[in-house]
């Protein structure tokens, strides 16, 4: 599935109390693309993602879906930055929850979940509950659950933003490894320029509020990305360019 976002406008409140969060945003996704939306805190990135997911109504504009491949579900799934692990389910039940909603038999969904849990360092945690997990483990479970659900498009709202640097780097690498196998379309929100460059095929730079697109860049680095890429001059040049665009638009808002 591909998305076409056309002249999207979002506002909260009415009359004199109305606050505009998104102003006339338009873009299209490409097939199997890792697209990142970056901008300063409070510029409207999360609101844009939630509007695409259908959680926030638009005042104007459209989000149009083009048909998904036959092996994909038609739905769009959102991975939040906040903890989204269900406390009443075990790790394996959390990971397999999307498969359960699709009617996949228990034995099959647990087998598929356990395979990914083992791959991502949670092989011995299948029967654990939320309170027994670190923040990084919880985010692993959330990402695995989303990939197992096989959505047409994955929306990821700063899923690693609250993690320490070492855990964040490890999860970035795990996310890329999984994505490079599945080739799902991902729209990823972050305010971290280095994270955007390490993960993305293309980057949209926002200013706001209200959120508007001020730049679009194709990331010129091949895959897989080398570990020493962030210290290369070409990487640093592009990072400086994006930083300049973000710094000029930085403001305080929603």
mmCIF file of C-alpha atoms in Angstrom:
data_model
loop_
_atom_site.group_PDB
_atom_site.id
_atom_site.type_symbol
_atom_site.label_atom_id
_atom_site.label_comp_id
_atom_site.label_asym_id
_atom_site.label_seq_id
_atom_site.Cartn_x
_atom_site.Cartn_y
_atom_site.Cartn_z
ATOM 1 C CA UNK A 1 0.000 0.000 0.000
ATOM 2 C CA UNK A 2 1.045 3.573 -0.659
ATOM 3 C CA UNK A 3 -0.350 6.750 0.863
ATOM 4 C CA UNK A 4 -1.137 10.082 -0.726
ATOM 5 C CA UNK A 5 -1.540 12.896 1.799
ATOM 6 C CA UNK A 6 -3.133 15.931 0.127
ATOM 7 C CA UNK A 7 -3.454 19.412 1.638
ATOM 8 C CA UNK A 8 -3.935 18.037 5.147
ATOM 9 C CA UNK A 9 -5.025 20.591 7.745
ATOM 10 C CA UNK A 10 -5.721 19.879 11.430
ATOM 11 C CA UNK A 11 -6.976 22.284 14.102
ATOM 12 C CA UNK A 12 -8.149 21.920 17.676
ATOM 13 C CA UNK A 13 -10.879 23.992 19.308
ATOM 14 C CA UNK A 14 -13.267 26.475 17.765
ATOM 15 C CA UNK A 15 -13.484 30.197 17.143
ATOM 16 C CA UNK A 16 -11.052 32.373 19.063
ATOM 17 C CA UNK A 17 -9.758 29.318 20.935
ATOM 18 C CA UNK A 18 -8.849 27.408 17.780
ATOM 19 C CA UNK A 19 -5.230 26.243 17.476
ATOM 20 C CA UNK A 20 -3.969 25.069 14.098
ATOM 21 C CA UNK A 21 -1.663 22.049 14.365
ATOM 22 C CA UNK A 22 -1.099 21.121 10.691
ATOM 23 C CA UNK A 23 -1.262 23.472 7.709
ATOM 24 C CA UNK A 24 -1.668 22.197 4.143
ATOM 25 C CA UNK A 25 0.720 19.221 4.284
ATOM 26 C CA UNK A 26 1.057 17.070 1.155
ATOM 27 C CA UNK A 27 3.325 14.117 0.345
ATOM 28 C CA UNK A 28 3.277 10.590 -1.083
ATOM 29 C CA UNK A 29 4.944 7.431 0.133
ATOM 30 C CA UNK A 30 6.860 5.132 -2.167
ATOM 31 C CA UNK A 31 6.532 1.369 -2.219
ATOM 32 C CA UNK A 32 8.507 -0.366 0.574
ATOM 33 C CA UNK A 33 10.003 2.967 1.632
ATOM 34 C CA UNK A 34 11.427 3.946 5.000
ATOM 35 C CA UNK A 35 10.251 7.555 5.218
ATOM 36 C CA UNK A 36 11.186 9.689 8.222
ATOM 37 C CA UNK A 37 9.485 12.878 9.375
ATOM 38 C CA UNK A 38 11.795 15.082 11.408
ATOM 39 C CA UNK A 39 11.344 18.423 13.096
ATOM 40 C CA UNK A 40 11.752 20.245 16.406
ATOM 41 C CA UNK A 41 9.812 19.152 19.466
ATOM 42 C CA UNK A 42 6.270 20.504 19.413
ATOM 43 C CA UNK A 43 6.133 21.167 15.673
ATOM 44 C CA UNK A 44 3.233 18.758 15.032
ATOM 45 C CA UNK A 45 5.015 15.538 13.959
ATOM 46 C CA UNK A 46 3.019 13.267 16.269
ATOM 47 C CA UNK A 47 -0.257 14.971 15.380
ATOM 48 C CA UNK A 48 0.482 14.371 11.699
ATOM 49 C CA UNK A 49 1.161 10.690 12.328
ATOM 50 C CA UNK A 50 -1.991 10.289 14.427
ATOM 51 C CA UNK A 51 -4.042 11.980 11.724
ATOM 52 C CA UNK A 52 -2.688 9.565 9.112
ATOM 53 C CA UNK A 53 -3.592 6.704 11.473
ATOM 54 C CA UNK A 54 -7.147 8.014 11.788
ATOM 55 C CA UNK A 55 -6.871 8.883 15.480
ATOM 56 C CA UNK A 56 -7.153 12.644 14.917
ATOM 57 C CA UNK A 57 -9.754 14.094 12.498
ATOM 58 C CA UNK A 58 -8.628 16.441 9.739
ATOM 59 C CA UNK A 59 -10.321 19.806 9.175
ATOM 60 C CA UNK A 60 -9.397 19.701 5.495
ATOM 61 C CA UNK A 61 -7.479 17.549 3.053
ATOM 62 C CA UNK A 62 -7.331 13.799 2.538
ATOM 63 C CA UNK A 63 -5.289 10.683 3.290
ATOM 64 C CA UNK A 64 -5.790 8.274 0.387
ATOM 65 C CA UNK A 65 -4.673 4.642 0.349
ATOM 66 C CA UNK A 66 -3.646 2.763 -2.743
ATOM 67 C CA UNK A 67 -4.183 -1.012 -2.703
ATOM 68 C CA UNK A 68 -1.804 -3.149 -0.680
ATOM 69 C CA UNK A 69 0.016 -6.155 -2.170
ATOM 70 C CA UNK A 70 -1.859 -9.431 -1.862
ATOM 71 C CA UNK A 71 0.379 -10.625 0.993
ATOM 72 C CA UNK A 72 -0.277 -7.521 3.138
ATOM 73 C CA UNK A 73 -3.174 -6.583 5.370
ATOM 74 C CA UNK A 74 -4.912 -3.379 4.328
ATOM 75 C CA UNK A 75 -4.615 -1.744 7.712
ATOM 76 C CA UNK A 76 -2.120 0.774 9.097
ATOM 77 C CA UNK A 77 -0.552 0.206 12.524
ATOM 78 C CA UNK A 78 0.949 2.792 14.859
ATOM 79 C CA UNK A 79 3.796 2.112 17.299
ATOM 80 C CA UNK A 80 3.822 4.730 20.061
ATOM 81 C CA UNK A 81 6.766 6.137 21.962
ATOM 82 C CA UNK A 82 4.804 5.453 25.132
ATOM 83 C CA UNK A 83 4.684 1.971 26.622
ATOM 84 C CA UNK A 84 2.042 -0.018 24.735
ATOM 85 C CA UNK A 85 2.558 -3.506 26.218
ATOM 86 C CA UNK A 86 -0.648 -4.943 27.668
ATOM 87 C CA UNK A 87 -0.001 -5.714 31.358
ATOM 88 C CA UNK A 88 -2.458 -8.617 31.512
ATOM 89 C CA UNK A 89 -0.751 -10.563 28.692
ATOM 90 C CA UNK A 90 2.575 -12.376 28.630
ATOM 91 C CA UNK A 91 5.340 -11.257 26.287
ATOM 92 C CA UNK A 92 4.516 -13.922 23.714
ATOM 93 C CA UNK A 93 0.793 -13.091 23.929
ATOM 94 C CA UNK A 94 1.579 -9.403 23.440
ATOM 95 C CA UNK A 95 3.814 -10.123 20.460
ATOM 96 C CA UNK A 96 1.193 -12.385 18.856
ATOM 97 C CA UNK A 97 -1.800 -10.152 19.639
ATOM 98 C CA UNK A 98 -2.213 -8.875 16.060
ATOM 99 C CA UNK A 99 -2.091 -12.421 14.725
ATOM 100 C CA UNK A 100 -4.788 -13.419 17.215
ATOM 101 C CA UNK A 101 -7.021 -10.595 15.952
ATOM 102 C CA UNK A 102 -6.512 -11.940 12.423
ATOM 103 C CA UNK A 103 -7.694 -15.398 13.456
ATOM 104 C CA UNK A 104 -4.325 -17.155 13.222
ATOM 105 C CA UNK A 105 -4.412 -20.403 15.268
ATOM 106 C CA UNK A 106 -2.735 -20.216 18.662
ATOM 107 C CA UNK A 107 0.045 -22.704 17.934
ATOM 108 C CA UNK A 108 1.049 -20.949 14.724
ATOM 109 C CA UNK A 109 0.967 -17.426 16.145
ATOM 110 C CA UNK A 110 2.986 -18.420 19.200
ATOM 111 C CA UNK A 111 5.546 -20.203 17.028
ATOM 112 C CA UNK A 112 5.982 -17.111 14.863
ATOM 113 C CA UNK A 113 6.152 -14.816 17.883
ATOM 114 C CA UNK A 114 8.693 -16.972 19.690
ATOM 115 C CA UNK A 115 10.947 -17.030 16.617
ATOM 116 C CA UNK A 116 11.148 -13.230 16.553
ATOM 117 C CA UNK A 117 11.438 -12.928 20.320
ATOM 118 C CA UNK A 118 14.415 -15.272 20.224
ATOM 119 C CA UNK A 119 15.989 -13.317 17.374
ATOM 120 C CA UNK A 120 15.650 -10.035 19.239
ATOM 121 C CA UNK A 121 17.043 -11.192 22.545
ATOM 122 C CA UNK A 122 13.787 -12.040 24.310
ATOM 123 C CA UNK A 123 13.852 -15.794 23.858
ATOM 124 C CA UNK A 124 13.749 -16.475 27.583
ATOM 125 C CA UNK A 125 11.069 -13.869 28.305
ATOM 126 C CA UNK A 126 8.045 -15.390 26.581
ATOM 127 C CA UNK A 127 6.092 -15.993 29.803
ATOM 128 C CA UNK A 128 7.124 -12.708 31.450
ATOM 129 C CA UNK A 129 4.716 -9.840 32.078
ATOM 130 C CA UNK A 130 5.083 -6.112 31.545
ATOM 131 C CA UNK A 131 6.345 -5.325 35.046
ATOM 132 C CA UNK A 132 9.234 -7.746 34.519
ATOM 133 C CA UNK A 133 10.545 -5.961 31.408
ATOM 134 C CA UNK A 134 12.966 -3.067 30.912
ATOM 135 C CA UNK A 135 11.901 -0.138 28.685
ATOM 136 C CA UNK A 136 13.997 -1.519 25.833
ATOM 137 C CA UNK A 137 12.374 -4.946 26.134
ATOM 138 C CA UNK A 138 8.911 -3.376 26.017
ATOM 139 C CA UNK A 139 9.760 -1.532 22.807
ATOM 140 C CA UNK A 140 11.121 -4.741 21.283
ATOM 141 C CA UNK A 141 7.783 -6.405 22.000
ATOM 142 C CA UNK A 142 5.832 -3.484 20.486
ATOM 143 C CA UNK A 143 7.911 -3.505 17.287
ATOM 144 C CA UNK A 144 7.703 -7.297 16.949
ATOM 145 C CA UNK A 145 3.911 -7.171 17.420
ATOM 146 C CA UNK A 146 3.595 -4.602 14.655
ATOM 147 C CA UNK A 147 5.744 -6.530 12.162
ATOM 148 C CA UNK A 148 3.970 -9.818 12.916
ATOM 149 C CA UNK A 149 0.637 -8.150 12.185
ATOM 150 C CA UNK A 150 1.983 -7.559 8.646
ATOM 151 C CA UNK A 151 0.329 -4.179 8.066
ATOM 152 C CA UNK A 152 0.487 -2.421 4.733
ATOM 153 C CA UNK A 153 2.075 0.587 6.440
ATOM 154 C CA UNK A 154 3.787 0.948 9.817
ATOM 155 C CA UNK A 155 3.662 4.306 11.582
ATOM 156 C CA UNK A 156 6.302 4.736 14.308
ATOM 157 C CA UNK A 157 6.108 7.723 16.649
ATOM 158 C CA UNK A 158 9.567 8.147 18.215
ATOM 159 C CA UNK A 159 9.534 4.533 19.425
ATOM 160 C CA UNK A 160 13.099 4.744 20.787
ATOM 161 C CA UNK A 161 13.026 8.309 22.068
ATOM 162 C CA UNK A 162 12.945 7.432 25.779
ATOM 163 C CA UNK A 163 15.745 4.847 25.671
ATOM 164 C CA UNK A 164 19.415 5.136 26.555
ATOM 165 C CA UNK A 165 21.881 5.546 23.676
ATOM 166 C CA UNK A 166 23.170 1.966 23.672
ATOM 167 C CA UNK A 167 19.707 0.384 23.744
ATOM 168 C CA UNK A 168 18.491 2.832 21.115
ATOM 169 C CA UNK A 169 21.322 1.899 18.732
ATOM 170 C CA UNK A 170 20.674 -1.814 19.234
ATOM 171 C CA UNK A 171 16.951 -1.417 18.512
ATOM 172 C CA UNK A 172 17.647 0.716 15.435
ATOM 173 C CA UNK A 173 19.780 -2.111 14.044
ATOM 174 C CA UNK A 174 17.120 -4.702 14.889
ATOM 175 C CA UNK A 175 14.411 -2.590 13.283
ATOM 176 C CA UNK A 176 16.419 -2.226 10.080
ATOM 177 C CA UNK A 177 17.191 -5.947 9.950
ATOM 178 C CA UNK A 178 13.508 -6.792 10.250
ATOM 179 C CA UNK A 179 12.429 -4.109 7.774
ATOM 180 C CA UNK A 180 14.998 -5.185 5.174
ATOM 181 C CA UNK A 181 13.432 -8.658 5.239
ATOM 182 C CA UNK A 182 9.795 -7.560 5.180
ATOM 183 C CA UNK A 183 10.033 -4.452 2.966
ATOM 184 C CA UNK A 184 7.012 -2.869 4.573
ATOM 185 C CA UNK A 185 6.407 0.845 4.107
ATOM 186 C CA UNK A 186 7.395 2.687 7.277
ATOM 187 C CA UNK A 187 6.681 6.290 8.281
ATOM 188 C CA UNK A 188 8.949 7.059 11.216
ATOM 189 C CA UNK A 189 8.816 10.200 13.371
ATOM 190 C CA UNK A 190 11.868 11.465 15.245
ATOM 191 C CA UNK A 191 13.609 14.669 16.288
ATOM 192 C CA UNK A 192 17.018 12.933 16.149
ATOM 193 C CA UNK A 193 18.823 13.820 12.895
ATOM 194 C CA UNK A 194 21.388 11.020 13.150
ATOM 195 C CA UNK A 195 18.637 8.449 13.694
ATOM 196 C CA UNK A 196 16.798 9.756 10.636
ATOM 197 C CA UNK A 197 19.894 9.485 8.438
ATOM 198 C CA UNK A 198 20.788 6.002 9.681
ATOM 199 C CA UNK A 199 17.315 4.566 9.091
ATOM 200 C CA UNK A 200 15.718 6.393 6.187
ATOM 201 C CA UNK A 201 15.388 6.292 2.425
ATOM 202 C CA UNK A 202 13.878 9.776 2.452
ATOM 203 C CA UNK A 203 13.395 12.542 5.022
ATOM 204 C CA UNK A 204 10.697 15.195 5.302
ATOM 205 C CA UNK A 205 11.658 18.203 7.458
ATOM 206 C CA UNK A 206 8.826 19.975 9.278
ATOM 207 C CA UNK A 207 8.535 23.369 10.877
ATOM 208 C CA UNK A 208 5.707 24.461 13.108
ATOM 209 C CA UNK A 209 3.308 24.753 14.683
ATOM 210 C CA UNK A 210 1.365 24.571 12.557
ATOM 211 C CA UNK A 211 3.272 21.744 10.892
ATOM 212 C CA UNK A 212 4.376 22.430 7.324
ATOM 213 C CA UNK A 213 7.002 20.712 5.168
ATOM 214 C CA UNK A 214 10.066 22.889 4.565
ATOM 215 C CA UNK A 215 12.454 20.360 3.002
ATOM 216 C CA UNK A 216 12.583 16.898 1.434
ATOM 217 C CA UNK A 217 15.780 14.882 1.064
ATOM 218 C CA UNK A 218 16.607 11.528 -0.483
ATOM 219 C CA UNK A 219 19.193 9.816 1.724
ATOM 220 C CA UNK A 220 22.116 8.888 -0.571
ATOM 221 C CA UNK A 221 23.620 6.082 1.525
ATOM 222 C CA UNK A 222 23.336 2.464 0.447
ATOM 223 C CA UNK A 223 22.132 -0.458 2.530
ATOM 224 C CA UNK A 224 23.115 -2.031 4.763
ATOM 225 C CA UNK A 225 24.385 1.101 6.501
ATOM 226 C CA UNK A 226 27.926 0.828 7.854
ATOM 227 C CA UNK A 227 28.510 1.338 11.576
ATOM 228 C CA UNK A 228 31.124 4.023 10.905
ATOM 229 C CA UNK A 229 28.809 6.004 8.613
ATOM 230 C CA UNK A 230 28.052 8.732 11.226
ATOM 231 C CA UNK A 231 31.700 9.839 11.257
ATOM 232 C CA UNK A 232 32.037 10.115 7.469
ATOM 233 C CA UNK A 233 32.195 13.607 6.001
ATOM 234 C CA UNK A 234 29.260 13.101 3.631
ATOM 235 C CA UNK A 235 27.086 12.014 6.560
ATOM 236 C CA UNK A 236 28.188 14.994 8.651
ATOM 237 C CA UNK A 237 27.525 17.410 5.765
ATOM 238 C CA UNK A 238 23.964 16.157 5.366
ATOM 239 C CA UNK A 239 23.457 16.195 9.137
ATOM 240 C CA UNK A 240 24.579 19.856 9.226
ATOM 241 C CA UNK A 241 22.206 20.707 6.385
ATOM 242 C CA UNK A 242 19.221 19.165 8.171
ATOM 243 C CA UNK A 243 20.248 20.741 11.474
ATOM 244 C CA UNK A 244 20.300 24.165 9.804
ATOM 245 C CA UNK A 245 16.783 23.634 8.473
ATOM 246 C CA UNK A 246 15.491 22.370 11.834
ATOM 247 C CA UNK A 247 17.242 25.074 13.852
ATOM 248 C CA UNK A 248 15.747 27.853 11.740
ATOM 249 C CA UNK A 249 12.254 26.500 12.291
ATOM 250 C CA UNK A 250 12.577 25.541 15.968
ATOM 251 C CA UNK A 251 9.771 26.867 18.134
ATOM 252 C CA UNK A 252 7.576 25.915 21.068
ATOM 253 C CA UNK A 253 4.098 24.535 20.416
ATOM 254 C CA UNK A 254 1.941 21.428 20.407
#
